[in-house]
Amino acid sequence: MKDSYLNFANGGFGARLTNMLGMPRPEFLERYEPEQPVINGSVLLGSGGDPALLETLAALFQSMKTQTLFHAQTPQWLKIANDAGLITGRWETKGKQSEKVKALVFDATGIGDSSESAVLHRFFHDSARSILNCGRIIVFGRPPEQCQDARKATVQRGLEGLMRSLGKEIKRGVAAQLVYVAEGAENHIESTLRFLLSPRSAYVSGQVVHIGGAKKAARDPADWSVPLKGKKILVTGSARGIGAAIAEVMARDGAKVVCLDIPQAQIDIEKVAAKLDGSALALDLTHSAAPDTLVTAAQADGGWDVVVHNAGITRDKTLANMRAEIWNSVVDVNLSTQERINDALLESGALNKSGRIVCVSSISGIAGNLGQANYAFSKAGVIGMVQSLAPSLAQHDITINAVAPGFIETQMTAVIPFGIREAGRRLNSMHQGGQPQDVAEAVAWFANPASGGVTGNIVRVCGQSLLGA
Ligand code: NAD
């Protein structure tokens, strides 16, 4: 659905008026298109204490052909970058016109005590005004729960509050994230860094991502522009909306996609599948035979590499007015079918080695929502399923993650009453709704063969919505 306010607030008169009245000013967000570089501009690098990731980051920036600058607090970057064959230079803060950069990347893994946190203040204080529109802030830290020392765990946990505040303060389409890298997982960062730096993460902000050590060494795709080449992927609920966008992005990234939806949507799934050179599967997921049908279909395809549980429904009513059938149908489509299908695919081996399961939750499952007790229960259950399955699946080199979309412009949100719809669109750091592509890009990052260290994560695609924050 069209967001007229976005165009109005960016027009000459509208921009002046919204400025005068102190109204939110959404930015036209940059979104990924094929052939684009990972990042359109340079990265300013900073660090504190005894940073652990600088060498790794230098190699990654080299692989992405990214130009870097370094802050005075990180003079060691000059040698590290030169050794890695990177072009780099010292970022000057003298005068008001310091060089503009597209991203700020801070390695905070070496900060071991809150008394050392002034380095964080200095870096972000110096650079906050130098970040370009639709820029990125990425802070790297160590998972607090894995820090042996309480002082270190404390300061590492503090990074979350810093990052979320920066996301809210800087505006102009700038997104901020915190990435906790477990010791030993340094070789599993690339897919995440590429995603978070690029316009693929346009509507992801204020998120904490955990990267752990995968059972196997990272498998970089042969070609980062088509990372899913050769992968066979099932996307449920892909006749329209977010599911259709997921199928499109997966096909754009090289995958063969099986598009599944209910039999009533057969014509639409066939259209989506034909456009992507994929195949269509008409199946009601709640049917008792659905898991077996899927196992047979996967085996006929030689197994699937990725399963995306996107199909979902809403049937809103306050709990006091909600009939049992309505509760049951929402829980069955949104949650129980995912459990049954996972069990069947895993038991039969129809999910290939190094498989990926990606689930679609919702910020309703995090914040709860008036009139959505059934939906919020089901979506919170999805989060529980991801977190409980991740450790055992990791033993088999399979990852499971979820995206939790906020307000996304689809047919599902077009029917929300105007006032609530406007609140949903504006009450986030981007002051606008997201696009189905934004959810799809996050799903593609989880599906990436190089994302083996990313499991058990729930990443909101919500523009840093205030709901449940
Ligand atoms: P949508 O209604 O446009 O699409 C959902 C698709 O799922 C439909 O094509 C539908 O036919 C299919 N489906 C429903 N029941 C099915 C069943 N039993 N078997 C097979 N297919 C079935 O919705 P959307 O907005 O594209 O949402 C996609 C997912 O994202 C859902 O899980 C939804 O809960 C979630 N989500 C959406 C938003 C949003 O703002 N649109 C926000 C948070 C979460």
Short mmCIF file of C-alpha atoms and ligand atoms in Angstrom, two decimals:
data_model
loop_
_atom_site.label_atom_id
_atom_site.label_comp_id
_atom_site.label_asym_id
_atom_site.label_seq_id
_atom_site.Cartn_x
_atom_site.Cartn_y
_atom_site.Cartn_z
CA MET A 1 0.00 0.00 0.00
CA LYS A 2 1.27 3.49 -0.90
CA ASP A 3 2.62 5.65 1.94
CA SER A 4 1.60 9.16 0.77
CA TYR A 5 3.15 10.83 3.83
CA LEU A 6 6.62 9.54 2.87
CA ASN A 7 6.42 11.41 -0.47
CA PHE A 8 4.80 14.47 1.10
CA ALA A 9 7.42 14.83 3.86
CA ASN A 10 10.19 14.63 1.28
CA GLY A 11 8.68 17.21 -1.11
CA GLY A 12 9.69 20.93 -0.96
CA PHE A 13 6.58 22.25 0.84
CA GLY A 14 6.03 19.07 2.86
CA ALA A 15 9.64 19.02 4.05
CA ARG A 16 9.36 22.65 5.25
CA LEU A 17 6.02 22.05 6.94
CA THR A 18 7.03 18.83 8.72
CA ASN A 19 10.23 20.52 9.84
CA MET A 20 8.33 23.56 11.19
CA LEU A 21 5.82 21.36 13.05
CA GLY A 22 8.49 18.95 14.32
CA MET A 23 6.78 16.02 12.58
CA PRO A 24 8.67 12.81 11.70
CA ARG A 25 10.61 12.94 8.46
CA PRO A 26 10.96 9.45 6.97
CA GLU A 27 13.91 8.98 4.65
CA PHE A 28 13.60 7.22 1.27
CA LEU A 29 15.44 4.04 2.30
CA GLU A 30 18.11 2.68 -0.03
CA ARG A 31 17.39 -0.91 -1.00
CA TYR A 32 19.58 -3.54 -2.58
CA GLU A 33 19.62 -4.06 -6.33
CA PRO A 34 21.76 -6.63 -8.14
CA GLU A 35 25.26 -5.50 -9.16
CA GLN A 36 25.53 -3.00 -6.29
CA PRO A 37 28.68 -3.02 -4.15
CA VAL A 38 28.20 -4.16 -0.55
CA ILE A 39 28.43 -0.58 0.64
CA ASN A 40 28.38 2.66 -1.27
CA GLY A 41 30.97 4.69 0.64
CA SER A 42 33.73 4.21 3.15
CA VAL A 43 33.73 2.67 6.62
CA LEU A 44 35.15 4.47 9.65
CA LEU A 45 36.72 2.01 12.03
CA GLY A 46 37.20 2.37 15.77
CA SER A 47 38.07 0.12 18.69
CA GLY A 48 38.80 0.08 22.39
CA GLY A 49 40.92 -1.95 24.82
CA ASP A 50 42.63 -4.90 23.17
CA PRO A 51 40.33 -5.57 20.19
CA ALA A 52 40.15 -9.16 18.94
CA LEU A 53 38.58 -8.70 15.52
CA LEU A 54 40.70 -6.15 13.67
CA GLU A 55 42.63 -8.69 11.59
CA THR A 56 39.44 -10.53 10.72
CA LEU A 57 37.70 -7.28 9.77
CA ALA A 58 40.63 -6.23 7.57
CA ALA A 59 40.38 -9.50 5.62
CA LEU A 60 36.62 -9.09 5.25
CA PHE A 61 36.81 -5.48 4.05
CA GLN A 62 39.43 -6.64 1.60
CA SER A 63 37.09 -9.35 0.31
CA MET A 64 34.27 -6.76 -0.01
CA LYS A 65 36.56 -4.19 -1.64
CA THR A 66 35.54 -1.66 0.98
CA GLN A 67 37.53 1.48 1.63
CA THR A 68 38.23 2.17 5.30
CA LEU A 69 39.32 5.10 7.44
CA PHE A 70 40.44 4.85 11.02
CA HIS A 71 39.80 6.95 14.08
CA ALA A 72 42.73 8.30 16.10
CA GLN A 73 41.95 5.75 18.84
CA THR A 74 42.78 2.87 16.48
CA PRO A 75 46.19 3.72 15.02
CA GLN A 76 47.07 0.01 14.81
CA TRP A 77 44.60 -0.26 11.90
CA LEU A 78 47.09 1.36 9.52
CA LYS A 79 49.50 -1.58 9.66
CA ILE A 80 46.78 -4.24 9.81
CA ALA A 81 45.02 -2.73 6.80
CA ASN A 82 48.22 -2.28 4.84
CA ASP A 83 49.18 -5.89 5.52
CA ALA A 84 45.76 -6.99 4.23
CA GLY A 85 46.20 -4.91 1.07
CA LEU A 86 43.43 -2.46 2.00
CA ILE A 87 43.36 1.20 1.09
CA THR A 88 42.99 3.13 4.33
CA GLY A 89 43.60 6.56 5.79
CA ARG A 90 43.34 8.42 9.05
CA TRP A 91 39.98 10.10 9.59
CA GLU A 92 40.44 13.71 10.57
CA THR A 93 38.11 15.43 13.00
CA LYS A 94 39.67 18.85 12.85
CA GLY A 95 37.17 21.58 12.04
CA LYS A 96 33.47 20.94 11.44
CA GLN A 97 33.79 19.29 8.03
CA SER A 98 35.25 15.88 8.81
CA GLU A 99 34.95 13.36 5.99
CA LYS A 100 31.51 11.77 5.60
CA VAL A 101 31.35 7.99 5.83
CA LYS A 102 28.70 5.40 5.05
CA ALA A 103 29.29 3.25 8.11
CA LEU A 104 30.79 3.29 11.57
CA VAL A 105 32.21 -0.05 12.69
CA PHE A 106 33.49 -0.38 16.24
CA ASP A 107 35.32 -3.40 17.61
CA ALA A 108 34.44 -3.37 21.32
CA THR A 109 35.49 -6.98 21.98
CA GLY A 110 38.56 -5.77 23.89
CA ILE A 111 36.77 -3.53 26.37
CA GLY A 112 36.91 -5.31 29.69
CA ASP A 113 35.60 -2.84 32.26
CA SER A 114 33.02 -0.05 32.34
CA SER A 115 35.78 2.34 33.45
CA GLU A 116 37.19 1.97 29.90
CA SER A 117 33.95 2.98 28.19
CA ALA A 118 35.07 6.54 27.44
CA VAL A 119 36.48 5.20 24.15
CA LEU A 120 32.93 4.48 23.05
CA HIS A 121 31.84 7.99 23.85
CA ARG A 122 34.77 9.55 22.05
CA PHE A 123 34.37 7.54 18.84
CA PHE A 124 30.63 8.00 18.46
CA HIS A 125 30.67 11.60 19.70
CA ASP A 126 33.27 12.47 17.07
CA SER A 127 31.58 10.62 14.22
CA ALA A 128 27.81 10.74 14.82
CA ARG A 129 27.35 13.76 12.55
CA SER A 130 29.59 12.37 9.83
CA ILE A 131 27.47 9.40 8.85
CA LEU A 132 25.68 9.65 5.52
CA ASN A 133 21.94 9.09 5.06
CA CYS A 134 20.95 5.40 5.14
CA GLY A 135 24.33 4.68 6.76
CA ARG A 136 25.11 1.85 9.14
CA ILE A 137 26.48 1.50 12.66
CA ILE A 138 27.83 -1.89 13.68
CA VAL A 139 29.29 -2.58 17.10
CA PHE A 140 31.07 -5.89 17.67
CA GLY A 141 31.23 -7.37 21.16
CA ARG A 142 31.62 -10.65 23.04
CA PRO A 143 28.48 -12.47 24.28
CA PRO A 144 28.14 -11.37 27.93
CA GLU A 145 26.98 -14.82 29.03
CA GLN A 146 30.26 -16.28 27.79
CA CYS A 147 32.54 -13.74 29.50
CA GLN A 148 34.42 -15.33 32.42
CA ASP A 149 34.86 -12.00 34.12
CA ALA A 150 31.83 -10.19 35.57
CA ARG A 151 33.31 -6.76 34.78
CA LYS A 152 33.73 -7.72 31.15
CA ALA A 153 30.24 -9.24 30.93
CA THR A 154 28.85 -6.03 32.37
CA VAL A 155 30.49 -3.67 29.92
CA GLN A 156 29.70 -5.95 26.99
CA ARG A 157 26.03 -5.97 27.98
CA GLY A 158 26.12 -2.18 28.14
CA LEU A 159 26.83 -2.08 24.41
CA GLU A 160 23.21 -2.99 23.77
CA GLY A 161 21.89 0.20 25.33
CA LEU A 162 24.43 2.31 23.47
CA MET A 163 23.62 0.76 20.09
CA ARG A 164 19.85 1.00 20.52
CA SER A 165 20.12 4.66 21.54
CA LEU A 166 22.27 5.49 18.53
CA GLY A 167 19.64 3.86 16.32
CA LYS A 168 17.01 6.14 17.79
CA GLU A 169 19.10 9.32 17.80
CA ILE A 170 20.73 9.47 14.40
CA LYS A 171 17.61 9.01 12.19
CA ARG A 172 17.96 9.76 8.41
CA GLY A 173 17.54 6.05 7.62
CA VAL A 174 20.67 5.09 9.57
CA ALA A 175 20.47 1.58 11.09
CA ALA A 176 22.45 0.40 14.13
CA GLN A 177 23.20 -3.17 15.23
CA LEU A 178 25.24 -5.05 17.81
CA VAL A 179 26.93 -8.29 16.81
CA TYR A 180 28.15 -10.57 19.60
CA VAL A 181 30.86 -12.88 18.25
CA ALA A 182 31.65 -15.89 20.43
CA GLU A 183 35.32 -16.76 20.88
CA GLY A 184 36.27 -19.09 18.06
CA ALA A 185 33.50 -17.85 15.75
CA GLU A 186 35.62 -15.15 14.11
CA ASN A 187 35.55 -17.00 10.78
CA HIS A 188 31.77 -16.92 10.60
CA ILE A 189 31.21 -13.17 10.42
CA GLU A 190 31.26 -12.41 6.70
CA SER A 191 27.66 -13.10 5.67
CA THR A 192 26.42 -11.06 8.63
CA LEU A 193 28.77 -8.14 8.02
CA ARG A 194 27.80 -8.05 4.34
CA PHE A 195 24.10 -8.09 5.22
CA LEU A 196 24.27 -5.46 7.94
CA LEU A 197 26.47 -3.06 5.97
CA SER A 198 24.46 -3.26 2.77
CA PRO A 199 21.08 -1.84 1.74
CA ARG A 200 19.74 -5.39 2.18
CA SER A 201 19.23 -4.50 5.86
CA ALA A 202 17.33 -1.26 5.11
CA TYR A 203 14.58 -1.87 7.69
CA VAL A 204 16.58 -3.81 10.31
CA SER A 205 17.73 -1.63 13.20
CA GLY A 206 18.33 -1.89 16.93
CA GLN A 207 19.07 -5.62 16.68
CA VAL A 208 21.44 -7.87 18.57
CA VAL A 209 22.86 -10.71 16.48
CA HIS A 210 24.70 -13.67 17.98
CA ILE A 211 27.36 -15.48 15.97
CA GLY A 212 28.60 -18.73 17.44
CA GLY A 213 31.10 -21.31 16.37
CA ALA A 214 29.53 -23.61 13.79
CA LYS A 215 30.32 -27.32 13.71
CA LYS A 216 31.91 -26.93 10.30
CA ALA A 217 34.23 -24.26 8.92
CA ALA A 218 32.50 -21.37 7.17
CA ARG A 219 31.53 -22.15 3.57
CA ASP A 220 31.71 -18.97 1.56
CA PRO A 221 29.56 -18.96 -1.55
CA ALA A 222 31.60 -19.20 -4.76
CA ASP A 223 29.94 -15.99 -5.91
CA TRP A 224 28.59 -13.55 -3.30
CA SER A 225 26.17 -12.04 -5.83
CA VAL A 226 24.32 -15.40 -6.09
CA PRO A 227 25.02 -16.98 -2.69
CA LEU A 228 22.13 -19.44 -2.97
CA LYS A 229 23.13 -20.85 -6.34
CA GLY A 230 22.30 -24.54 -6.53
CA LYS A 231 20.11 -24.45 -3.38
CA LYS A 232 16.58 -25.87 -3.35
CA ILE A 233 14.25 -23.89 -1.14
CA LEU A 234 10.67 -24.28 0.02
CA VAL A 235 8.80 -21.06 0.82
CA THR A 236 5.36 -21.53 2.38
CA GLY A 237 2.61 -18.94 1.86
CA SER A 238 4.35 -17.55 -1.20
CA ALA A 239 1.36 -16.76 -3.43
CA ARG A 240 1.52 -13.14 -2.32
CA GLY A 241 2.88 -10.61 0.19
CA ILE A 242 6.02 -11.36 2.17
CA GLY A 243 6.17 -15.00 0.98
CA ALA A 244 6.18 -13.97 -2.69
CA ALA A 245 8.98 -11.46 -1.94
CA ILE A 246 10.98 -14.16 -0.12
CA ALA A 247 10.60 -16.47 -3.13
CA GLU A 248 11.72 -13.65 -5.47
CA VAL A 249 14.79 -12.74 -3.42
CA MET A 250 15.79 -16.39 -3.06
CA ALA A 251 15.54 -16.86 -6.84
CA ARG A 252 17.44 -13.60 -7.43
CA ASP A 253 20.18 -14.99 -5.18
CA GLY A 254 20.40 -18.13 -7.32
CA ALA A 255 18.03 -20.67 -5.68
CA LYS A 256 15.43 -22.98 -7.20
CA VAL A 257 12.27 -22.20 -5.27
CA VAL A 258 9.27 -24.37 -4.48
CA CYS A 259 6.36 -21.95 -3.96
CA LEU A 260 3.68 -23.37 -1.67
CA ASP A 261 0.25 -21.99 -0.83
CA ILE A 262 -3.32 -23.14 -0.26
CA PRO A 263 -5.16 -24.80 -3.17
CA GLN A 264 -7.47 -21.75 -3.50
CA ALA A 265 -4.39 -19.68 -4.39
CA GLN A 266 -3.19 -22.12 -7.07
CA ILE A 267 -3.32 -19.59 -9.94
CA ASP A 268 -1.31 -17.04 -7.95
CA ILE A 269 1.36 -19.52 -6.86
CA GLU A 270 1.74 -20.70 -10.42
CA LYS A 271 2.25 -17.10 -11.53
CA VAL A 272 4.89 -16.46 -8.86
CA ALA A 273 6.65 -19.77 -9.59
CA ALA A 274 6.63 -19.22 -13.37
CA LYS A 275 8.24 -15.77 -12.98
CA LEU A 276 11.06 -17.30 -10.93
CA ASP A 277 11.52 -20.47 -12.94
CA GLY A 278 10.49 -22.34 -9.80
CA SER A 279 7.74 -24.85 -9.10
CA ALA A 280 4.31 -24.50 -7.52
CA LEU A 281 2.85 -26.69 -4.79
CA ALA A 282 -0.80 -26.27 -3.78
CA LEU A 283 -1.21 -27.64 -0.28
CA ASP A 284 -3.09 -26.69 2.87
CA LEU A 285 -0.41 -27.00 5.55
CA THR A 286 -2.98 -27.81 8.21
CA HIS A 287 -4.06 -30.98 6.39
CA SER A 288 -3.04 -34.07 8.37
CA ALA A 289 -1.20 -35.50 5.33
CA ALA A 290 0.79 -32.27 4.72
CA PRO A 291 4.05 -33.34 6.45
CA ASP A 292 4.22 -36.61 4.50
CA THR A 293 3.35 -34.85 1.24
CA LEU A 294 6.20 -32.42 1.85
CA VAL A 295 8.68 -35.18 2.65
CA THR A 296 7.75 -36.93 -0.62
CA ALA A 297 8.06 -33.66 -2.57
CA ALA A 298 11.44 -32.87 -0.98
CA GLN A 299 12.79 -36.36 -1.67
CA ALA A 300 11.66 -36.12 -5.29
CA ASP A 301 13.74 -32.91 -5.50
CA GLY A 302 16.80 -34.60 -3.99
CA GLY A 303 16.11 -32.96 -0.63
CA TRP A 304 15.64 -29.28 0.22
CA ASP A 305 18.45 -27.07 1.53
CA VAL A 306 16.29 -24.39 3.09
CA VAL A 307 12.73 -24.34 4.43
CA VAL A 308 11.07 -20.99 5.04
CA HIS A 309 7.99 -21.16 7.28
CA ASN A 310 6.24 -17.97 6.17
CA ALA A 311 2.54 -18.95 5.85
CA GLY A 312 0.49 -17.25 8.52
CA ILE A 313 -2.96 -15.91 9.29
CA THR A 314 -4.56 -13.44 11.68
CA ARG A 315 -8.05 -13.77 13.17
CA ASP A 316 -8.25 -10.84 15.57
CA LYS A 317 -10.67 -10.65 18.52
CA THR A 318 -10.17 -9.85 22.17
CA LEU A 319 -9.76 -13.08 24.09
CA ALA A 320 -13.12 -12.67 25.87
CA ASN A 321 -14.84 -12.56 22.47
CA MET A 322 -12.71 -15.19 20.76
CA ARG A 323 -14.27 -18.52 19.86
CA ALA A 324 -12.12 -21.64 20.30
CA GLU A 325 -12.10 -22.32 16.53
CA ILE A 326 -10.45 -18.96 15.91
CA TRP A 327 -7.78 -19.57 18.53
CA ASN A 328 -7.14 -23.07 17.20
CA SER A 329 -6.91 -22.14 13.53
CA VAL A 330 -4.36 -19.36 14.13
CA VAL A 331 -2.19 -21.51 16.40
CA ASP A 332 -2.37 -24.42 13.96
CA VAL A 333 -1.37 -22.45 10.83
CA ASN A 334 1.22 -20.21 12.48
CA LEU A 335 2.89 -22.63 14.88
CA SER A 336 1.81 -26.28 15.04
CA THR A 337 2.21 -26.86 11.28
CA GLN A 338 5.81 -25.59 11.53
CA GLU A 339 6.52 -28.05 14.35
CA ARG A 340 4.99 -30.99 12.47
CA ILE A 341 6.79 -30.17 9.23
CA ASN A 342 10.14 -29.68 10.93
CA ASP A 343 9.78 -33.04 12.68
CA ALA A 344 8.88 -34.82 9.44
CA LEU A 345 11.66 -33.24 7.36
CA LEU A 346 14.30 -33.80 10.03
CA GLU A 347 13.29 -37.38 10.82
CA SER A 348 13.21 -38.38 7.16
CA GLY A 349 16.45 -36.59 6.26
CA ALA A 350 14.57 -34.63 3.58
CA LEU A 351 16.28 -31.47 4.78
CA ASN A 352 19.75 -31.66 3.28
CA LYS A 353 23.05 -31.51 5.18
CA SER A 354 23.90 -27.99 6.44
CA GLY A 355 20.21 -27.21 6.08
CA ARG A 356 18.59 -23.96 7.09
CA ILE A 357 15.20 -23.49 8.71
CA VAL A 358 13.92 -19.92 8.70
CA CYS A 359 10.70 -19.04 10.51
CA VAL A 360 8.55 -15.94 10.33
CA SER A 361 7.50 -14.66 13.74
CA SER A 362 6.22 -11.14 14.46
CA ILE A 363 6.84 -8.28 16.88
CA SER A 364 3.34 -9.15 18.16
CA GLY A 365 4.97 -12.29 19.54
CA ILE A 366 7.43 -10.10 21.45
CA ALA A 367 5.20 -7.23 22.58
CA GLY A 368 1.73 -8.84 22.58
CA ASN A 369 -1.09 -6.95 20.91
CA LEU A 370 -4.64 -5.98 21.73
CA GLY A 371 -7.03 -8.34 19.95
CA GLN A 372 -4.21 -10.70 18.95
CA ALA A 373 -3.79 -13.08 21.89
CA ASN A 374 -3.99 -16.07 19.51
CA TYR A 375 -1.59 -14.55 16.97
CA ALA A 376 0.87 -13.30 19.62
CA PHE A 377 0.81 -16.71 21.33
CA SER A 378 1.58 -18.45 18.04
CA LYS A 379 4.36 -16.02 17.09
CA ALA A 380 5.93 -16.13 20.57
CA GLY A 381 5.76 -19.92 20.27
CA VAL A 382 7.76 -19.68 17.03
CA ILE A 383 10.46 -17.86 18.98
CA GLY A 384 10.42 -20.59 21.62
CA MET A 385 10.68 -23.27 18.94
CA VAL A 386 13.69 -21.58 17.33
CA GLN A 387 15.51 -21.13 20.61
CA SER A 388 14.80 -24.63 21.85
CA LEU A 389 15.75 -26.43 18.62
CA ALA A 390 18.87 -24.41 17.77
CA PRO A 391 21.36 -26.19 20.08
CA SER A 392 20.42 -29.74 19.07
CA LEU A 393 20.21 -28.89 15.36
CA ALA A 394 23.65 -27.25 15.55
CA GLN A 395 25.05 -30.72 16.31
CA HIS A 396 23.90 -31.67 12.79
CA ASP A 397 25.16 -28.46 11.20
CA ILE A 398 21.58 -27.23 10.68
CA THR A 399 20.62 -23.68 11.64
CA ILE A 400 17.22 -22.36 12.70
CA ASN A 401 16.42 -18.65 13.03
CA ALA A 402 13.43 -16.37 12.84
CA VAL A 403 12.63 -12.96 11.47
CA ALA A 404 10.10 -10.95 13.46
CA PRO A 405 8.59 -8.38 11.10
CA GLY A 406 7.06 -5.18 12.42
CA PHE A 407 4.74 -3.15 10.21
CA ILE A 408 5.24 -4.35 6.63
CA GLU A 409 3.24 -2.95 3.70
CA THR A 410 1.16 -5.96 2.56
CA GLN A 411 -2.48 -6.96 2.09
CA MET A 412 -2.43 -8.12 5.73
CA THR A 413 -1.66 -4.58 6.99
CA ALA A 414 -3.69 -2.74 4.30
CA VAL A 415 -6.89 -3.87 6.05
CA ILE A 416 -5.88 -2.41 9.45
CA PRO A 417 -8.02 0.65 10.39
CA PHE A 418 -6.38 3.97 9.34
CA GLY A 419 -5.40 5.28 12.81
CA ILE A 420 -3.78 2.05 13.95
CA ARG A 421 -2.11 1.67 10.55
CA GLU A 422 -0.55 5.14 10.78
CA ALA A 423 0.68 4.45 14.33
CA GLY A 424 2.24 1.18 13.15
CA ARG A 425 3.98 2.96 10.29
CA ARG A 426 5.39 5.91 12.23
CA LEU A 427 6.25 4.55 15.69
CA ASN A 428 9.70 3.34 14.70
CA SER A 429 13.12 4.89 14.06
CA MET A 430 12.54 4.88 10.27
CA HIS A 431 9.08 6.53 10.60
CA GLN A 432 7.66 4.30 7.86
CA GLY A 433 6.50 0.75 7.21
CA GLY A 434 8.87 -1.80 5.77
CA GLN A 435 8.57 -3.50 2.39
CA PRO A 436 8.18 -7.27 1.89
CA GLN A 437 11.67 -7.20 0.32
CA ASP A 438 13.11 -6.10 3.68
CA VAL A 439 11.90 -9.28 5.37
CA ALA A 440 13.01 -11.36 2.40
CA GLU A 441 16.57 -10.00 2.52
CA ALA A 442 16.89 -11.01 6.19
CA VAL A 443 15.59 -14.49 5.37
CA ALA A 444 18.18 -14.75 2.57
CA TRP A 445 20.96 -13.82 5.01
CA PHE A 446 19.90 -16.65 7.36
CA ALA A 447 19.71 -19.01 4.36
CA ASN A 448 23.20 -18.12 3.15
CA PRO A 449 25.61 -21.10 3.23
CA ALA A 450 28.13 -18.83 5.01
CA SER A 451 25.67 -18.21 7.88
CA GLY A 452 26.46 -21.50 9.64
CA GLY A 453 27.43 -19.62 12.82
CA VAL A 454 24.14 -17.76 12.93
CA THR A 455 21.58 -19.88 14.75
CA GLY A 456 18.92 -19.38 17.41
CA ASN A 457 18.60 -15.71 16.44
CA ILE A 458 15.37 -13.73 16.40
CA VAL A 459 15.93 -10.65 14.30
CA ARG A 460 13.25 -8.01 14.09
CA VAL A 461 12.63 -6.39 10.73
CA CYS A 462 10.73 -3.47 12.17
CA GLY A 463 12.73 -0.25 11.66
CA GLN A 464 13.38 -0.36 15.44
CA SER A 465 9.70 -0.25 16.34
CA LEU A 466 8.85 1.07 19.78
CA LEU A 467 6.52 -1.92 20.28
CA GLY A 468 8.15 -4.47 22.53
CA ALA A 469 11.47 -2.64 22.39
P1 NAD B 1 -0.48 -12.64 3.60
O1 NAD B 1 -1.82 -12.91 4.18
O2 NAD B 1 -0.40 -11.66 2.48
O3 NAD B 1 0.19 -14.01 3.10
C1 NAD B 1 0.15 -15.21 3.86
C2 NAD B 1 0.09 -16.37 2.89
O4 NAD B 1 0.03 -17.58 3.68
C3 NAD B 1 -1.16 -16.33 2.02
O5 NAD B 1 -0.83 -16.44 0.65
C4 NAD B 1 -1.98 -17.50 2.52
O6 NAD B 1 -2.78 -18.10 1.52
C5 NAD B 1 -0.88 -18.44 3.03
N1 NAD B 1 -1.47 -19.42 3.95
C6 NAD B 1 -2.30 -19.18 4.99
N2 NAD B 1 -2.70 -20.33 5.55
C7 NAD B 1 -2.09 -21.33 4.87
C8 NAD B 1 -2.14 -22.73 4.95
N3 NAD B 1 -2.90 -23.37 5.87
N4 NAD B 1 -1.41 -23.46 4.07
C9 NAD B 1 -0.67 -22.85 3.13
N5 NAD B 1 -0.61 -21.51 2.99
C10 NAD B 1 -1.31 -20.75 3.84
O7 NAD B 1 0.44 -12.23 4.80
P2 NAD B 1 1.86 -11.47 4.83
O8 NAD B 1 1.63 -10.12 5.33
O9 NAD B 1 2.59 -11.67 3.57
O10 NAD B 1 2.54 -12.28 6.02
C11 NAD B 1 3.47 -13.35 5.82
C12 NAD B 1 4.00 -13.78 7.17
O11 NAD B 1 4.57 -12.66 7.84
C13 NAD B 1 2.92 -14.31 8.11
O12 NAD B 1 3.45 -15.38 8.88
C14 NAD B 1 2.63 -13.13 9.01
O13 NAD B 1 2.11 -13.52 10.25
C15 NAD B 1 4.00 -12.51 9.13
N6 NAD B 1 4.00 -11.09 9.51
C16 NAD B 1 3.48 -10.13 8.68
C17 NAD B 1 3.54 -8.80 9.07
C18 NAD B 1 3.03 -7.68 8.20
O14 NAD B 1 3.14 -6.51 8.59
N7 NAD B 1 2.49 -7.94 7.02
C19 NAD B 1 4.06 -8.46 10.31
C20 NAD B 1 4.55 -9.47 11.13
C21 NAD B 1 4.53 -10.78 10.71
#
